[in-house]
Short mmCIF file of C-alpha atoms in Angstrom, two decimals:
data_model
loop_
_atom_site.label_atom_id
_atom_site.label_comp_id
_atom_site.label_asym_id
_atom_site.label_seq_id
_atom_site.Cartn_x
_atom_site.Cartn_y
_atom_site.Cartn_z
CA UNK A 9 32.55 56.54 239.95
CA UNK A 10 32.75 60.32 239.62
CA UNK A 11 36.53 60.11 239.30
CA UNK A 12 36.19 57.58 236.49
CA UNK A 13 33.65 59.81 234.73
CA UNK A 14 35.91 62.86 235.01
CA UNK A 15 38.86 60.83 233.75
CA UNK A 16 36.87 59.59 230.76
CA UNK A 17 35.75 63.13 229.89
CA UNK A 18 39.31 64.42 230.04
CA UNK A 19 40.52 61.46 227.98
CA UNK A 20 37.86 61.93 225.30
CA UNK A 21 38.60 65.64 225.10
CA UNK A 22 42.36 65.13 224.88
CA UNK A 23 42.45 61.99 222.69
CA UNK A 24 39.22 61.79 220.66
CA UNK A 25 40.86 59.95 217.74
CA UNK A 26 42.51 57.41 220.03
CA UNK A 27 39.17 56.82 221.79
CA UNK A 28 37.40 56.27 218.46
CA UNK A 29 40.16 53.96 217.23
CA UNK A 30 40.04 51.91 220.42
CA UNK A 31 36.24 51.64 220.20
CA UNK A 32 36.39 50.42 216.60
CA UNK A 33 39.11 47.91 217.46
CA UNK A 34 37.11 46.51 220.37
CA UNK A 35 33.91 46.25 218.30
CA UNK A 36 35.78 44.41 215.54
CA UNK A 37 37.03 41.89 218.11
CA UNK A 38 33.48 40.61 218.61
CA UNK A 39 33.52 39.48 214.97
CA UNK A 40 37.14 38.30 214.86
CA UNK A 41 38.21 37.08 218.33
CA UNK A 42 41.75 38.03 219.46
CA UNK A 43 44.45 35.59 218.44
CA UNK A 44 48.16 35.38 217.66
CA UNK A 45 47.27 36.43 214.11
CA UNK A 46 46.69 39.96 215.40
CA UNK A 47 50.49 40.37 215.44
CA UNK A 48 50.52 40.08 211.63
CA UNK A 49 48.30 43.18 211.42
CA UNK A 50 51.05 45.40 212.78
CA UNK A 51 53.41 47.32 210.53
CA UNK A 52 56.37 47.38 212.89
CA UNK A 53 58.51 49.42 210.49
CA UNK A 54 55.99 52.28 210.62
CA UNK A 55 55.63 52.10 214.40
CA UNK A 56 59.38 51.89 214.98
CA UNK A 57 60.37 54.66 212.58
CA UNK A 58 57.58 56.94 213.81
CA UNK A 59 58.74 56.41 217.40
CA UNK A 60 62.34 57.26 216.46
CA UNK A 61 61.26 60.37 214.53
CA UNK A 62 59.36 61.58 217.60
CA UNK A 63 62.47 61.14 219.74
CA UNK A 64 64.54 62.94 217.12
CA UNK A 65 62.22 65.94 216.89
CA UNK A 66 62.00 66.15 220.70
CA UNK A 67 65.78 66.37 220.76
CA UNK A 68 65.88 69.22 218.25
CA UNK A 69 63.20 71.08 220.22
CA UNK A 70 65.10 70.64 223.47
CA UNK A 71 68.21 72.13 221.85
CA UNK A 72 66.20 75.19 220.80
CA UNK A 73 66.79 74.62 217.09
CA UNK A 74 63.32 75.84 216.15
CA UNK A 75 63.61 78.91 218.39
CA UNK A 76 66.90 79.73 216.70
CA UNK A 77 65.28 79.58 213.24
CA UNK A 78 62.37 81.73 214.40
CA UNK A 79 64.61 84.41 215.90
CA UNK A 80 66.68 84.53 212.71
CA UNK A 81 63.55 85.09 210.62
CA UNK A 82 62.30 87.86 212.88
CA UNK A 83 65.60 89.73 212.73
CA UNK A 84 65.58 89.60 208.92
CA UNK A 85 62.03 90.94 208.59
CA UNK A 86 61.24 94.58 207.84
CA UNK A 87 57.47 94.40 207.28
CA UNK A 88 54.46 92.40 208.37
CA UNK A 89 54.07 90.88 204.92
CA UNK A 90 57.73 89.83 204.70
CA UNK A 91 57.60 88.32 208.18
CA UNK A 92 54.41 86.47 207.25
CA UNK A 93 56.03 85.13 204.09
CA UNK A 94 59.09 83.97 206.02
CA UNK A 95 57.08 82.31 208.79
CA UNK A 96 54.71 80.55 206.39
CA UNK A 97 57.59 79.33 204.23
CA UNK A 98 59.50 78.17 207.26
CA UNK A 99 56.50 76.14 208.46
CA UNK A 100 56.03 74.76 204.94
CA UNK A 101 59.65 73.59 204.69
CA UNK A 102 59.93 72.38 208.28
CA UNK A 103 56.78 70.27 208.01
CA UNK A 104 58.40 68.20 205.27
CA UNK A 105 60.96 66.83 207.70
CA UNK A 106 59.60 67.02 211.26
CA UNK A 107 55.85 66.49 210.57
CA UNK A 108 53.14 69.12 210.31
CA UNK A 109 52.11 69.08 213.97
CA UNK A 110 55.67 69.65 215.23
CA UNK A 111 56.18 72.51 212.76
CA UNK A 112 53.09 74.24 214.14
CA UNK A 113 54.02 73.57 217.77
CA UNK A 114 57.38 75.20 217.03
CA UNK A 115 56.24 78.29 215.12
CA UNK A 116 52.68 79.17 216.17
CA UNK A 117 53.71 80.23 219.71
CA UNK A 118 56.38 82.48 218.17
CA UNK A 119 53.76 83.94 215.84
CA UNK A 120 51.42 84.61 218.76
CA UNK A 121 54.23 86.38 220.61
CA UNK A 122 54.97 88.62 217.60
CA UNK A 123 51.51 89.48 216.35
CA UNK A 124 49.62 89.32 219.64
CA UNK A 125 50.39 93.01 220.17
CA UNK A 126 49.71 94.01 216.58
CA UNK A 127 46.06 93.02 216.35
CA UNK A 128 44.13 89.76 216.45
CA UNK A 129 42.97 89.90 212.84
CA UNK A 130 46.51 89.73 211.51
CA UNK A 131 47.42 87.03 214.03
CA UNK A 132 44.48 84.87 212.94
CA UNK A 133 45.39 85.25 209.28
CA UNK A 134 49.03 84.27 209.84
CA UNK A 135 48.18 81.22 211.97
CA UNK A 136 45.62 80.01 209.43
CA UNK A 137 48.19 80.39 206.63
CA UNK A 138 50.80 78.56 208.72
CA UNK A 139 48.36 75.73 209.37
CA UNK A 140 47.55 75.36 205.69
CA UNK A 141 51.27 75.51 204.86
CA UNK A 142 52.00 72.76 207.37
CA UNK A 143 49.31 70.48 205.92
CA UNK A 144 50.39 71.10 202.32
CA UNK A 145 54.13 71.02 202.96
CA UNK A 146 53.95 67.79 204.92
CA UNK A 147 52.44 65.97 201.94
CA UNK A 148 55.69 66.31 199.98
CA UNK A 149 57.75 63.71 201.86
CA UNK A 150 57.11 60.23 203.32
CA UNK A 151 58.02 61.53 206.80
CA UNK A 152 56.02 64.77 206.58
CA UNK A 153 52.99 63.31 208.33
CA UNK A 154 51.89 59.97 209.83
CA UNK A 155 49.54 59.02 206.99
CA UNK A 156 52.30 59.44 204.41
CA UNK A 157 54.65 57.25 206.42
CA UNK A 158 51.94 54.59 206.72
CA UNK A 159 50.88 54.65 203.06
CA UNK A 160 54.47 54.72 201.80
CA UNK A 161 55.11 51.53 203.74
CA UNK A 162 51.72 49.88 203.16
CA UNK A 163 51.83 50.20 199.37
CA UNK A 164 55.60 49.59 199.30
CA UNK A 165 56.01 52.75 197.22
CA UNK A 166 59.26 53.77 195.54
CA UNK A 167 60.42 57.26 196.48
CA UNK A 168 60.30 58.45 192.85
CA UNK A 169 56.74 57.17 192.46
CA UNK A 170 55.79 58.89 195.70
CA UNK A 171 57.29 62.21 194.62
CA UNK A 172 55.72 61.98 191.17
CA UNK A 173 52.33 61.66 192.87
CA UNK A 174 52.56 64.42 195.46
CA UNK A 175 54.98 67.10 194.22
CA UNK A 176 52.84 68.64 191.42
CA UNK A 177 49.79 68.84 193.70
CA UNK A 178 51.87 70.10 196.63
CA UNK A 179 53.37 72.79 194.39
CA UNK A 180 49.86 73.88 193.40
CA UNK A 181 48.92 74.07 197.09
CA UNK A 182 51.99 76.19 197.82
CA UNK A 183 51.06 78.63 195.05
CA UNK A 184 47.51 78.94 196.41
CA UNK A 185 48.81 79.75 199.90
CA UNK A 186 51.41 82.25 198.70
CA UNK A 187 48.85 84.05 196.55
CA UNK A 188 46.72 84.56 199.67
CA UNK A 189 49.73 85.80 201.65
CA UNK A 190 50.94 88.17 198.93
CA UNK A 191 47.43 89.61 198.55
CA UNK A 192 47.32 90.50 202.25
CA UNK A 193 47.97 93.99 203.61
CA UNK A 194 51.43 94.98 204.81
CA UNK A 195 52.92 97.50 207.19
CA UNK A 196 56.13 98.17 209.08
CA UNK A 197 57.03 96.12 212.12
CA UNK A 198 59.50 96.47 214.97
CA UNK A 199 60.42 93.41 216.98
CA UNK A 200 62.93 93.14 219.81
CA UNK A 201 64.10 89.74 220.91
CA UNK A 202 64.33 89.23 224.65
CA UNK A 203 67.46 87.14 224.31
CA UNK A 204 69.84 85.92 221.68
CA UNK A 205 69.43 82.25 220.87
CA UNK A 206 72.53 80.33 219.86
CA UNK A 207 73.49 76.74 219.11
CA UNK A 208 77.29 76.95 219.11
CA UNK A 209 77.62 75.46 222.59
CA UNK A 210 75.34 72.60 221.57
CA UNK A 211 77.22 71.59 218.43
CA UNK A 212 77.91 68.00 219.53
CA UNK A 213 74.26 67.26 220.29
CA UNK A 214 73.14 69.00 217.11
CA UNK A 215 75.42 66.71 215.10
CA UNK A 216 74.10 63.67 216.98
CA UNK A 217 70.44 64.50 216.34
CA UNK A 218 71.22 65.29 212.70
CA UNK A 219 72.85 61.87 212.29
CA UNK A 220 69.87 60.26 214.01
CA UNK A 221 67.54 62.03 211.59
CA UNK A 222 69.57 60.78 208.60
CA UNK A 223 69.32 57.26 210.04
CA UNK A 224 65.53 57.57 210.24
CA UNK A 225 65.32 58.84 206.66
CA UNK A 226 67.47 55.96 205.41
CA UNK A 227 65.09 53.56 207.13
CA UNK A 228 62.06 55.20 205.51
CA UNK A 229 63.71 55.03 202.08
CA UNK A 230 64.57 51.36 202.74
CA UNK A 231 68.25 52.06 202.23
CA UNK A 232 68.87 50.73 205.73
CA UNK A 233 67.02 47.94 207.55
CA UNK A 234 64.68 49.41 210.17
CA UNK A 235 65.32 46.34 212.38
CA UNK A 236 68.89 47.57 212.77
CA UNK A 237 68.30 51.32 212.67
CA UNK A 238 65.46 51.47 215.19
CA UNK A 239 67.23 49.54 218.00
CA UNK A 240 70.41 51.54 217.32
CA UNK A 241 68.49 54.80 217.63
CA UNK A 242 66.69 53.72 220.80
CA UNK A 243 69.85 52.53 222.51
CA UNK A 244 71.77 55.69 221.62
CA UNK A 245 68.98 57.96 222.88
CA UNK A 246 68.79 55.93 226.10
CA UNK A 247 72.50 56.55 226.59
CA UNK A 248 72.58 60.21 225.50
CA UNK A 249 69.29 61.70 226.71
CA UNK A 250 66.72 59.27 228.10
CA UNK A 251 64.42 62.15 229.11
CA UNK A 252 63.27 62.30 225.49
CA UNK A 253 61.30 59.08 225.98
CA UNK A 254 58.84 61.06 228.11
CA UNK A 255 58.19 63.47 225.24
CA UNK A 256 56.97 60.88 222.73
CA UNK A 257 53.32 61.01 221.66
CA UNK A 258 52.40 57.51 222.80
CA UNK A 259 48.75 58.27 222.13
CA UNK A 260 49.46 58.44 218.41
CA UNK A 261 51.37 55.15 218.48
CA UNK A 262 48.51 53.41 220.31
CA UNK A 263 46.07 54.94 217.82
CA UNK A 264 48.03 53.30 215.01
CA UNK A 265 47.94 49.94 216.81
CA UNK A 266 44.17 50.21 217.33
CA UNK A 267 43.56 51.02 213.66
CA UNK A 268 45.85 48.17 212.61
CA UNK A 269 43.65 45.83 214.66
CA UNK A 270 40.42 47.28 213.25
CA UNK A 271 41.58 47.22 209.62
CA UNK A 272 43.05 43.73 209.98
CA UNK A 273 39.83 42.35 211.43
CA UNK A 274 37.66 44.00 208.77
CA UNK A 275 39.84 42.43 206.08
CA UNK A 276 39.04 39.00 207.53
CA UNK A 277 35.28 39.59 207.33
CA UNK A 278 34.73 38.58 203.71
CA UNK A 279 31.34 40.19 203.09
CA UNK A 280 32.37 43.54 204.58
CA UNK A 281 35.69 43.56 202.75
CA UNK A 282 34.06 42.80 199.39
CA UNK A 283 31.39 45.46 199.87
CA UNK A 284 33.89 48.14 200.86
CA UNK A 285 36.29 47.22 198.05
CA UNK A 286 33.47 47.44 195.51
CA UNK A 287 32.34 50.82 196.82
CA UNK A 288 35.84 52.35 196.90
CA UNK A 289 36.93 51.04 193.48
CA UNK A 290 37.27 54.02 191.16
CA UNK A 291 36.46 56.40 194.02
CA UNK A 292 39.58 56.16 196.21
CA UNK A 293 40.48 59.84 195.90
CA UNK A 294 36.96 61.13 196.60
CA UNK A 295 36.30 58.68 199.46
CA UNK A 296 39.66 59.50 201.07
CA UNK A 297 39.05 63.23 200.68
CA UNK A 298 35.57 63.12 202.21
CA UNK A 299 36.60 60.62 204.88
CA UNK A 300 39.38 62.94 206.02
CA UNK A 301 36.89 65.76 206.57
CA UNK A 302 34.90 63.59 208.95
CA UNK A 303 37.42 61.45 210.84
CA UNK A 304 40.83 63.09 210.11
CA UNK A 305 43.29 62.04 207.42
CA UNK A 306 45.39 59.60 209.49
CA UNK A 307 42.54 57.22 210.40
CA UNK A 308 40.99 57.73 206.95
CA UNK A 309 44.21 56.48 205.32
CA UNK A 310 44.39 53.46 207.59
CA UNK A 311 40.74 52.49 207.15
CA UNK A 312 40.54 52.95 203.37
CA UNK A 313 43.90 51.56 202.17
CA UNK A 314 43.16 47.86 202.90
CA UNK A 315 40.27 47.95 200.41
CA UNK A 316 41.92 49.49 197.35
CA UNK A 317 45.14 49.22 195.38
CA UNK A 318 44.83 52.85 194.21
CA UNK A 319 47.82 54.16 196.18
CA UNK A 320 47.91 57.52 194.37
CA UNK A 321 44.20 58.14 194.90
CA UNK A 322 44.33 57.41 198.63
CA UNK A 323 47.59 59.33 199.12
CA UNK A 324 46.36 62.49 197.42
CA UNK A 325 42.89 62.13 198.92
CA UNK A 326 44.07 62.11 202.53
CA UNK A 327 46.81 64.69 201.96
CA UNK A 328 44.60 67.21 200.17
CA UNK A 329 41.90 66.25 202.67
CA UNK A 330 44.05 67.72 205.43
CA UNK A 331 42.58 71.06 204.36
CA UNK A 332 38.94 71.79 205.07
CA UNK A 333 37.41 71.13 208.48
CA UNK A 334 39.42 71.56 211.71
CA UNK A 335 39.27 67.80 212.33
CA UNK A 336 40.56 66.95 208.83
CA UNK A 337 44.11 67.14 210.18
CA UNK A 338 45.18 66.80 213.80
CA UNK A 339 47.72 69.55 213.12
CA UNK A 340 44.84 71.99 212.54
CA UNK A 341 43.49 71.22 216.00
CA UNK A 342 46.92 72.00 217.47
CA UNK A 343 46.86 75.49 215.94
CA UNK A 344 43.35 76.06 217.28
CA UNK A 345 44.36 75.00 220.80
CA UNK A 346 47.45 77.21 220.74
CA UNK A 347 45.45 80.22 219.57
CA UNK A 348 42.62 79.81 222.09
CA UNK A 349 45.19 79.13 224.80
CA UNK A 350 46.66 82.58 224.15
CA UNK A 351 43.33 84.17 225.00
CA UNK A 352 41.97 84.43 221.47
CA UNK A 353 38.27 84.08 220.68
CA UNK A 354 37.65 80.77 218.84
CA UNK A 355 34.68 82.16 216.89
CA UNK A 356 36.65 84.66 214.80
CA UNK A 357 39.42 82.15 214.25
CA UNK A 358 37.01 79.45 213.06
CA UNK A 359 35.33 81.81 210.59
CA UNK A 360 38.66 82.73 209.01
CA UNK A 361 39.86 79.12 209.11
CA UNK A 362 36.70 77.84 207.41
CA UNK A 363 36.75 80.50 204.69
CA UNK A 364 40.39 80.08 203.66
CA UNK A 365 40.41 76.30 204.01
CA UNK A 366 37.19 75.83 202.03
CA UNK A 367 38.56 77.90 199.16
CA UNK A 368 41.95 76.17 199.21
CA UNK A 369 40.37 72.71 199.47
CA UNK A 370 38.11 73.35 196.47
CA UNK A 371 41.00 74.60 194.32
CA UNK A 372 43.50 71.94 195.37
CA UNK A 373 41.00 69.07 195.17
CA UNK A 374 40.14 70.13 191.61
CA UNK A 375 43.85 70.31 190.73
CA UNK A 376 44.54 66.89 192.25
CA UNK A 377 41.55 65.29 190.51
CA UNK A 378 42.63 66.73 187.13
CA UNK A 379 46.21 65.58 187.73
CA UNK A 380 45.06 62.03 188.48
CA UNK A 381 42.89 61.97 185.38
CA UNK A 382 45.61 63.37 183.09
CA UNK A 383 48.43 61.16 184.34
CA UNK A 384 46.43 57.98 184.94
CA UNK A 385 48.16 57.41 188.30
#
């Protein structure tokens, strides 16, 4: 019994969102008993493409592609401010294509290694800016974060419609972040790399993973059928580097399945569906924004979308809602874990995180709300 209790505590600490999703799915089953119809709840294109993207990113990480980019940035930097600008911009751009959490996993450890000797205050500031950049940058593409991938598929959005919705608000978020970075203090910096990182001897694998990434993007854009692309990607990875299958975040995939079950069952409960639809109508952006602060933006997107046709409101609500509380985006929790794991005090980090995120959330939420009102999206 004690072993089970310890296991449950570790599980809840490591996968709180998965645990909550599973609990909601199980509760909903009491109202809508399991049946073959559950299969129709699943969005297999989202699950398949997300799985392939995880394999793809794991491959790039194994090659050391992100370490190569980081070392290049460090060599080019001559001051703390310039290095901060380069790191934040690199996280911002990277998060568009390999998701916000992966961008932070790649660059926050490098940041800790650089600034850990220069003072904790500067380190905290840079990590907070990187985290905000990851959450804002990832909103600009359908593959930047899991909620975008889900909503892009769920609402069957066209890429131009998607970009028209997110780019102006994302640009405003970028400006807010860069203003904070440029207003920060600067000083000289001297960094010596322990070893030179190169990719020349890994050219063949780099080309393979790049082609695999293009295949995933084509599937997301519906220019290629995911039912052909996903099996092709899985079979090729199994032949080239099957170890990557162990590096997939299966917890996230199971979380998606659990929320699919919960949302599908709620849709079949007429009274609940009607009540939620009535409440969310005209409030999709605000409800999505507030919901993200409480339960994180991925589950918020999956729980709210079945009850409204306001794709733009939900999309901007959960994306802007990635700022704010530490739980608003799972990527923010990754930064916190990496910082505390380096020996940093969580209290000082949380104070800085709360201050900058609250200010950015207020400004960006106002900008997004005005944009929705002006454009009528």
